[in-house]
Amino acid sequence: KLEGIRQDTKGGSSGVYKLPMGQIEQSAGFDKLLQDIRSLAEDASGREMECYDVPDCFTLFQNAAAVRELFIKAVEAMGQAATPAVKVVIPKEPLKKPCGVMEKATVAAMAAGSDSVRVDRVCDVVRATLVCREVQQMHAIIEALSRGDNGVRVVRVKDRLSTPAPGGWHDVIVNFYLRGDQDRHVCEVQLVFSRLLEARQYGEAGLGLHEDFTVLRASSE
């Protein structure tokens, strides 16, 4: 029954993103952007084990709170790496809610067929979004991440420009820790195009797509 619900809602919002994403794909430098994202993901492969050593949820949040200010400075510097500078969006809530962390960790354990719930697999307790208007802006950020600017060491990349999320959403998720952080707490930055954000806002306001996404995610989990 849940699979039926998931399939019914899976394509609900994909049409909203089709036009703006098609325009982005036709932009100069898009193919090179995808190539460099793949290279960054390949370079980061295997690095996750450098930072997985968090015994419990309390320690996870303690480490997250300690590194948050350094993270914000690093992300703001990333935004300045592009020309013109991109918009940096920091969530109003300083850290992800504990209930969200436990839900995510539990779902991941179930998907892996494991009885052990590992909170250190949750990488978005400290997070931000970089909103790019042009392909060249996102490319500049990817290049800065590849170089390890601002003390960043990338450990995981989700390329959802090449393979969109259910519902058609496209972005790039980059997880990293800061070399100056002795706890190596893994943070998350989302790279997204402003045209897709605008399309999503339109869809949520006029087409009820936020509800579709909520149903899709819950049924998938």
Short mmCIF file of N, CA, C and O in Angstrom, two decimals, residues 93-180:
data_model
loop_
_atom_site.label_atom_id
_atom_site.label_comp_id
_atom_site.label_asym_id
_atom_site.label_seq_id
_atom_site.Cartn_x
_atom_site.Cartn_y
_atom_site.Cartn_z
N GLU A 93 16.83 27.74 12.75
CA GLU A 93 17.18 26.89 13.88
C GLU A 93 18.67 26.55 13.77
O GLU A 93 19.11 26.03 12.75
N PRO A 94 19.46 26.81 14.80
CA PRO A 94 20.91 26.61 14.71
C PRO A 94 21.31 25.19 14.35
O PRO A 94 22.24 24.98 13.57
N LEU A 95 20.58 24.19 14.89
CA LEU A 95 20.91 22.79 14.65
C LEU A 95 19.65 22.01 14.29
O LEU A 95 18.54 22.41 14.64
N LYS A 96 19.84 20.92 13.60
CA LYS A 96 18.73 20.03 13.27
C LYS A 96 18.10 19.51 14.56
O LYS A 96 18.80 19.28 15.56
N LYS A 97 16.79 19.32 14.58
CA LYS A 97 16.11 18.86 15.78
C LYS A 97 16.50 17.42 16.11
O LYS A 97 16.67 16.59 15.22
N PRO A 98 16.63 17.09 17.41
CA PRO A 98 17.00 15.73 17.80
C PRO A 98 16.07 14.66 17.24
O PRO A 98 16.52 13.59 16.85
N CYS A 99 14.76 14.96 17.20
CA CYS A 99 13.81 13.97 16.67
C CYS A 99 14.09 13.69 15.20
O CYS A 99 13.97 12.55 14.73
N GLY A 100 14.51 14.73 14.46
CA GLY A 100 14.85 14.55 13.05
C GLY A 100 16.11 13.71 12.88
O GLY A 100 16.22 12.91 11.95
N VAL A 101 17.06 13.91 13.77
CA VAL A 101 18.30 13.12 13.73
C VAL A 101 17.99 11.65 13.98
O VAL A 101 18.46 10.76 13.24
N MET A 102 17.20 11.36 15.01
CA MET A 102 16.90 9.97 15.35
C MET A 102 16.07 9.29 14.25
O MET A 102 16.27 8.11 13.94
N GLU A 103 15.15 10.06 13.65
CA GLU A 103 14.35 9.50 12.56
C GLU A 103 15.25 9.13 11.39
O GLU A 103 15.15 8.02 10.84
N LYS A 104 16.14 10.03 11.03
CA LYS A 104 17.02 9.80 9.89
C LYS A 104 17.96 8.62 10.16
O LYS A 104 18.19 7.78 9.29
N ALA A 105 18.53 8.56 11.37
CA ALA A 105 19.44 7.48 11.73
C ALA A 105 18.73 6.14 11.75
O ALA A 105 19.29 5.12 11.31
N THR A 106 17.50 6.11 12.24
CA THR A 106 16.73 4.87 12.32
C THR A 106 16.38 4.36 10.93
O THR A 106 16.50 3.16 10.64
N VAL A 107 15.93 5.26 10.05
CA VAL A 107 15.59 4.87 8.68
C VAL A 107 16.82 4.33 7.96
O VAL A 107 16.75 3.33 7.23
N ALA A 108 17.97 4.97 8.16
CA ALA A 108 19.21 4.51 7.52
C ALA A 108 19.59 3.12 8.01
O ALA A 108 20.02 2.27 7.22
N ALA A 109 19.42 2.87 9.31
CA ALA A 109 19.74 1.56 9.86
C ALA A 109 18.81 0.49 9.30
O ALA A 109 19.24 -0.61 8.94
N MET A 110 17.53 0.82 9.19
CA MET A 110 16.56 -0.13 8.64
C MET A 110 16.86 -0.43 7.19
O MET A 110 16.78 -1.59 6.75
N ALA A 111 17.23 0.60 6.43
CA ALA A 111 17.54 0.41 5.01
C ALA A 111 18.76 -0.49 4.84
O ALA A 111 18.87 -1.24 3.86
N ALA A 112 19.69 -0.41 5.80
CA ALA A 112 20.92 -1.22 5.73
C ALA A 112 20.72 -2.60 6.36
O ALA A 112 21.64 -3.42 6.34
N GLY A 113 19.53 -2.84 6.91
CA GLY A 113 19.28 -4.12 7.56
C GLY A 113 20.05 -4.30 8.85
O GLY A 113 20.40 -5.41 9.23
N SER A 114 20.33 -3.19 9.53
CA SER A 114 21.14 -3.22 10.74
C SER A 114 20.29 -2.95 11.97
O SER A 114 19.33 -2.17 11.93
N ASP A 115 20.64 -3.58 13.08
CA ASP A 115 19.97 -3.32 14.35
C ASP A 115 20.64 -2.17 15.10
O ASP A 115 20.15 -1.73 16.14
N SER A 116 21.77 -1.69 14.59
CA SER A 116 22.53 -0.62 15.23
C SER A 116 22.20 0.72 14.60
O SER A 116 22.41 0.93 13.41
N VAL A 117 21.66 1.65 15.42
CA VAL A 117 21.33 2.99 14.95
C VAL A 117 22.54 3.89 15.20
O VAL A 117 22.91 4.15 16.34
N ARG A 118 23.15 4.38 14.12
CA ARG A 118 24.37 5.18 14.22
C ARG A 118 24.06 6.64 13.93
O ARG A 118 23.81 7.02 12.79
N VAL A 119 24.10 7.48 14.97
CA VAL A 119 23.80 8.90 14.76
C VAL A 119 24.91 9.61 13.99
O VAL A 119 24.68 10.67 13.40
N ASP A 120 26.12 9.04 13.98
CA ASP A 120 27.20 9.70 13.25
C ASP A 120 27.06 9.57 11.74
O ASP A 120 27.86 10.11 10.99
N ARG A 121 26.03 8.85 11.30
CA ARG A 121 25.74 8.80 9.86
C ARG A 121 24.84 9.96 9.43
O ARG A 121 24.55 10.12 8.26
N VAL A 122 24.39 10.75 10.40
CA VAL A 122 23.56 11.93 10.09
C VAL A 122 24.49 13.12 9.91
O VAL A 122 25.18 13.53 10.85
N CYS A 123 24.50 13.67 8.69
CA CYS A 123 25.51 14.67 8.34
C CYS A 123 24.96 16.08 8.16
O CYS A 123 25.67 16.95 7.65
N ASP A 124 23.71 16.32 8.54
CA ASP A 124 23.13 17.65 8.30
C ASP A 124 22.64 18.32 9.58
O ASP A 124 21.71 19.12 9.55
N VAL A 125 23.27 18.00 10.71
CA VAL A 125 22.91 18.69 11.95
C VAL A 125 23.28 20.17 11.84
O VAL A 125 22.56 21.06 12.28
N VAL A 126 24.44 20.43 11.21
CA VAL A 126 24.87 21.79 10.88
C VAL A 126 24.82 21.90 9.36
O VAL A 126 25.47 21.13 8.65
N ARG A 127 24.04 22.86 8.86
CA ARG A 127 23.82 22.89 7.40
C ARG A 127 23.55 24.31 6.92
O ARG A 127 23.24 25.21 7.70
N ALA A 128 23.67 24.47 5.60
CA ALA A 128 23.39 25.76 4.96
C ALA A 128 23.11 25.49 3.48
O ALA A 128 23.38 24.41 2.97
N THR A 129 22.58 26.51 2.82
CA THR A 129 22.28 26.42 1.39
C THR A 129 22.95 27.58 0.66
O THR A 129 22.90 28.72 1.13
N LEU A 130 23.56 27.28 -0.47
CA LEU A 130 24.12 28.30 -1.36
C LEU A 130 23.25 28.35 -2.62
O LEU A 130 23.10 27.34 -3.31
N VAL A 131 22.67 29.51 -2.86
CA VAL A 131 21.72 29.69 -3.97
C VAL A 131 22.43 30.37 -5.14
O VAL A 131 22.84 31.53 -5.03
N CYS A 132 22.55 29.65 -6.24
CA CYS A 132 23.29 30.14 -7.41
C CYS A 132 22.32 30.53 -8.53
O CYS A 132 21.39 29.78 -8.85
N ARG A 133 22.57 31.69 -9.13
CA ARG A 133 21.76 32.10 -10.27
C ARG A 133 22.32 31.56 -11.58
O ARG A 133 21.58 31.34 -12.54
N GLU A 134 23.63 31.35 -11.64
CA GLU A 134 24.27 30.94 -12.88
C GLU A 134 25.12 29.69 -12.67
O GLU A 134 25.61 29.43 -11.57
N VAL A 135 25.31 28.95 -13.75
CA VAL A 135 26.14 27.75 -13.72
C VAL A 135 27.56 28.09 -13.27
O VAL A 135 28.18 27.36 -12.48
N GLN A 136 28.09 29.21 -13.74
CA GLN A 136 29.47 29.59 -13.42
C GLN A 136 29.65 29.80 -11.92
O GLN A 136 30.73 29.54 -11.37
N GLN A 137 28.62 30.28 -11.24
CA GLN A 137 28.71 30.47 -9.80
C GLN A 137 28.86 29.13 -9.07
O GLN A 137 29.73 28.98 -8.21
N MET A 138 28.01 28.18 -9.43
CA MET A 138 28.10 26.87 -8.80
C MET A 138 29.43 26.19 -9.13
O MET A 138 30.04 25.54 -8.27
N HIS A 139 29.89 26.39 -10.34
CA HIS A 139 31.16 25.79 -10.75
C HIS A 139 32.31 26.34 -9.90
O HIS A 139 33.21 25.60 -9.48
N ALA A 140 32.29 27.64 -9.64
CA ALA A 140 33.34 28.26 -8.82
C ALA A 140 33.35 27.67 -7.41
O ALA A 140 34.42 27.45 -6.82
N ILE A 141 32.17 27.38 -6.87
CA ILE A 141 32.09 26.80 -5.53
C ILE A 141 32.61 25.37 -5.53
O ILE A 141 33.34 24.96 -4.62
N ILE A 142 32.24 24.60 -6.56
CA ILE A 142 32.74 23.23 -6.68
C ILE A 142 34.26 23.21 -6.78
O ILE A 142 34.94 22.39 -6.15
N GLU A 143 34.82 24.15 -7.53
CA GLU A 143 36.27 24.23 -7.65
C GLU A 143 36.92 24.57 -6.31
O GLU A 143 37.98 24.01 -5.95
N ALA A 144 36.31 25.49 -5.55
CA ALA A 144 36.83 25.85 -4.23
C ALA A 144 36.79 24.65 -3.28
O ALA A 144 37.73 24.42 -2.51
N LEU A 145 35.72 23.89 -3.35
CA LEU A 145 35.60 22.68 -2.53
C LEU A 145 36.65 21.65 -2.93
O LEU A 145 37.24 20.99 -2.08
N SER A 146 36.90 21.53 -4.21
CA SER A 146 37.89 20.57 -4.71
C SER A 146 39.29 20.93 -4.24
O SER A 146 40.11 20.05 -3.94
N ARG A 147 39.56 22.22 -4.15
CA ARG A 147 40.88 22.68 -3.70
C ARG A 147 41.04 22.58 -2.18
O ARG A 147 42.14 22.67 -1.65
N GLY A 148 39.92 22.44 -1.48
CA GLY A 148 39.97 22.41 -0.02
C GLY A 148 40.11 23.79 0.58
O GLY A 148 40.67 23.94 1.68
N ASP A 149 39.61 24.81 -0.14
CA ASP A 149 39.68 26.17 0.38
C ASP A 149 38.96 26.27 1.73
O ASP A 149 38.03 25.52 2.02
N ASN A 150 39.41 27.22 2.55
CA ASN A 150 38.78 27.52 3.84
C ASN A 150 38.83 26.34 4.81
O ASN A 150 37.98 26.21 5.70
N GLY A 151 39.82 25.46 4.63
CA GLY A 151 40.00 24.35 5.56
C GLY A 151 39.00 23.23 5.41
O GLY A 151 38.83 22.40 6.31
N VAL A 152 38.35 23.16 4.25
CA VAL A 152 37.30 22.15 4.03
C VAL A 152 37.91 20.84 3.51
O VAL A 152 38.77 20.85 2.64
N ARG A 153 37.44 19.73 4.05
CA ARG A 153 37.79 18.40 3.51
C ARG A 153 36.49 17.67 3.21
O ARG A 153 35.76 17.24 4.12
N VAL A 154 36.19 17.50 1.93
CA VAL A 154 34.94 16.88 1.49
C VAL A 154 35.00 15.37 1.71
O VAL A 154 36.00 14.72 1.37
N VAL A 155 33.91 14.82 2.28
CA VAL A 155 33.86 13.39 2.54
C VAL A 155 32.72 12.69 1.79
O VAL A 155 32.71 11.45 1.70
N ARG A 156 31.78 13.45 1.25
CA ARG A 156 30.68 12.82 0.51
C ARG A 156 30.01 13.85 -0.39
O ARG A 156 29.89 15.03 -0.02
N VAL A 157 29.59 13.39 -1.57
CA VAL A 157 28.88 14.26 -2.52
C VAL A 157 27.68 13.51 -3.06
O VAL A 157 27.79 12.35 -3.48
N LYS A 158 26.52 14.15 -3.05
CA LYS A 158 25.32 13.62 -3.70
C LYS A 158 25.02 14.48 -4.92
O LYS A 158 24.65 15.65 -4.78
N ASP A 159 25.19 13.91 -6.08
CA ASP A 159 24.97 14.64 -7.34
C ASP A 159 23.53 14.43 -7.80
O ASP A 159 23.22 13.47 -8.51
N ARG A 160 22.66 15.33 -7.37
CA ARG A 160 21.26 15.23 -7.78
C ARG A 160 20.94 16.18 -8.94
O ARG A 160 19.78 16.41 -9.24
N LEU A 161 22.01 16.70 -9.58
CA LEU A 161 21.81 17.34 -10.88
C LEU A 161 21.74 16.28 -11.97
O LEU A 161 20.91 16.34 -12.86
N SER A 162 22.63 15.30 -11.87
CA SER A 162 22.63 14.20 -12.84
C SER A 162 21.50 13.22 -12.57
O SER A 162 20.84 12.74 -13.50
N THR A 163 21.26 12.91 -11.30
CA THR A 163 20.21 11.97 -10.90
C THR A 163 19.32 12.66 -9.87
O THR A 163 19.65 12.69 -8.68
N PRO A 164 18.21 13.24 -10.30
CA PRO A 164 17.36 14.02 -9.38
C PRO A 164 16.73 13.16 -8.30
O PRO A 164 16.60 11.93 -8.43
N ALA A 165 16.34 13.82 -7.23
CA ALA A 165 15.63 13.17 -6.13
C ALA A 165 14.22 12.80 -6.59
O ALA A 165 13.73 13.31 -7.61
N PRO A 166 13.54 11.89 -5.87
CA PRO A 166 12.14 11.60 -6.19
C PRO A 166 11.31 12.88 -6.25
O PRO A 166 11.44 13.73 -5.38
N GLY A 167 10.49 13.00 -7.26
CA GLY A 167 9.71 14.22 -7.44
C GLY A 167 10.36 15.20 -8.39
O GLY A 167 9.78 16.23 -8.74
N GLY A 168 11.61 14.91 -8.82
CA GLY A 168 12.25 15.73 -9.84
C GLY A 168 13.16 16.83 -9.33
O GLY A 168 13.68 17.62 -10.12
N TRP A 169 13.37 16.92 -8.02
CA TRP A 169 14.20 17.98 -7.46
C TRP A 169 15.67 17.76 -7.80
O TRP A 169 16.19 16.66 -7.70
N HIS A 170 16.37 18.86 -8.20
CA HIS A 170 17.79 18.80 -8.55
C HIS A 170 18.60 19.70 -7.61
O HIS A 170 18.23 20.86 -7.40
N ASP A 171 19.69 19.18 -7.09
CA ASP A 171 20.64 19.98 -6.33
C ASP A 171 21.93 19.18 -6.17
O ASP A 171 22.05 18.07 -6.71
N VAL A 172 22.87 19.74 -5.45
CA VAL A 172 24.10 19.02 -5.11
C VAL A 172 24.28 19.14 -3.60
O VAL A 172 24.23 20.24 -3.05
N ILE A 173 24.46 18.00 -2.94
CA ILE A 173 24.69 17.97 -1.50
C ILE A 173 26.16 17.62 -1.26
O ILE A 173 26.64 16.59 -1.75
N VAL A 174 26.85 18.47 -0.53
CA VAL A 174 28.27 18.23 -0.22
C VAL A 174 28.43 18.18 1.30
O VAL A 174 28.03 19.11 2.00
N ASN A 175 29.01 17.08 1.77
CA ASN A 175 29.30 16.93 3.20
C ASN A 175 30.80 17.03 3.42
O ASN A 175 31.59 16.49 2.65
N PHE A 176 31.18 17.72 4.47
CA PHE A 176 32.60 17.94 4.73
C PHE A 176 32.83 18.20 6.22
O PHE A 176 31.90 18.50 6.97
N TYR A 177 34.09 18.07 6.63
CA TYR A 177 34.48 18.57 7.94
C TYR A 177 35.56 19.61 7.76
O TYR A 177 36.16 19.73 6.68
N LEU A 178 35.81 20.37 8.78
CA LEU A 178 36.80 21.44 8.74
C LEU A 178 38.09 20.95 9.39
O LEU A 178 38.07 20.35 10.47
N ARG A 179 39.19 21.21 8.74
CA ARG A 179 40.48 20.69 9.22
C ARG A 179 40.83 21.21 10.61
O ARG A 179 41.57 20.58 11.35
N GLY A 180 40.30 22.37 10.97
CA GLY A 180 40.57 22.93 12.29
C GLY A 180 39.69 22.34 13.39
O GLY A 180 39.84 22.72 14.56
#
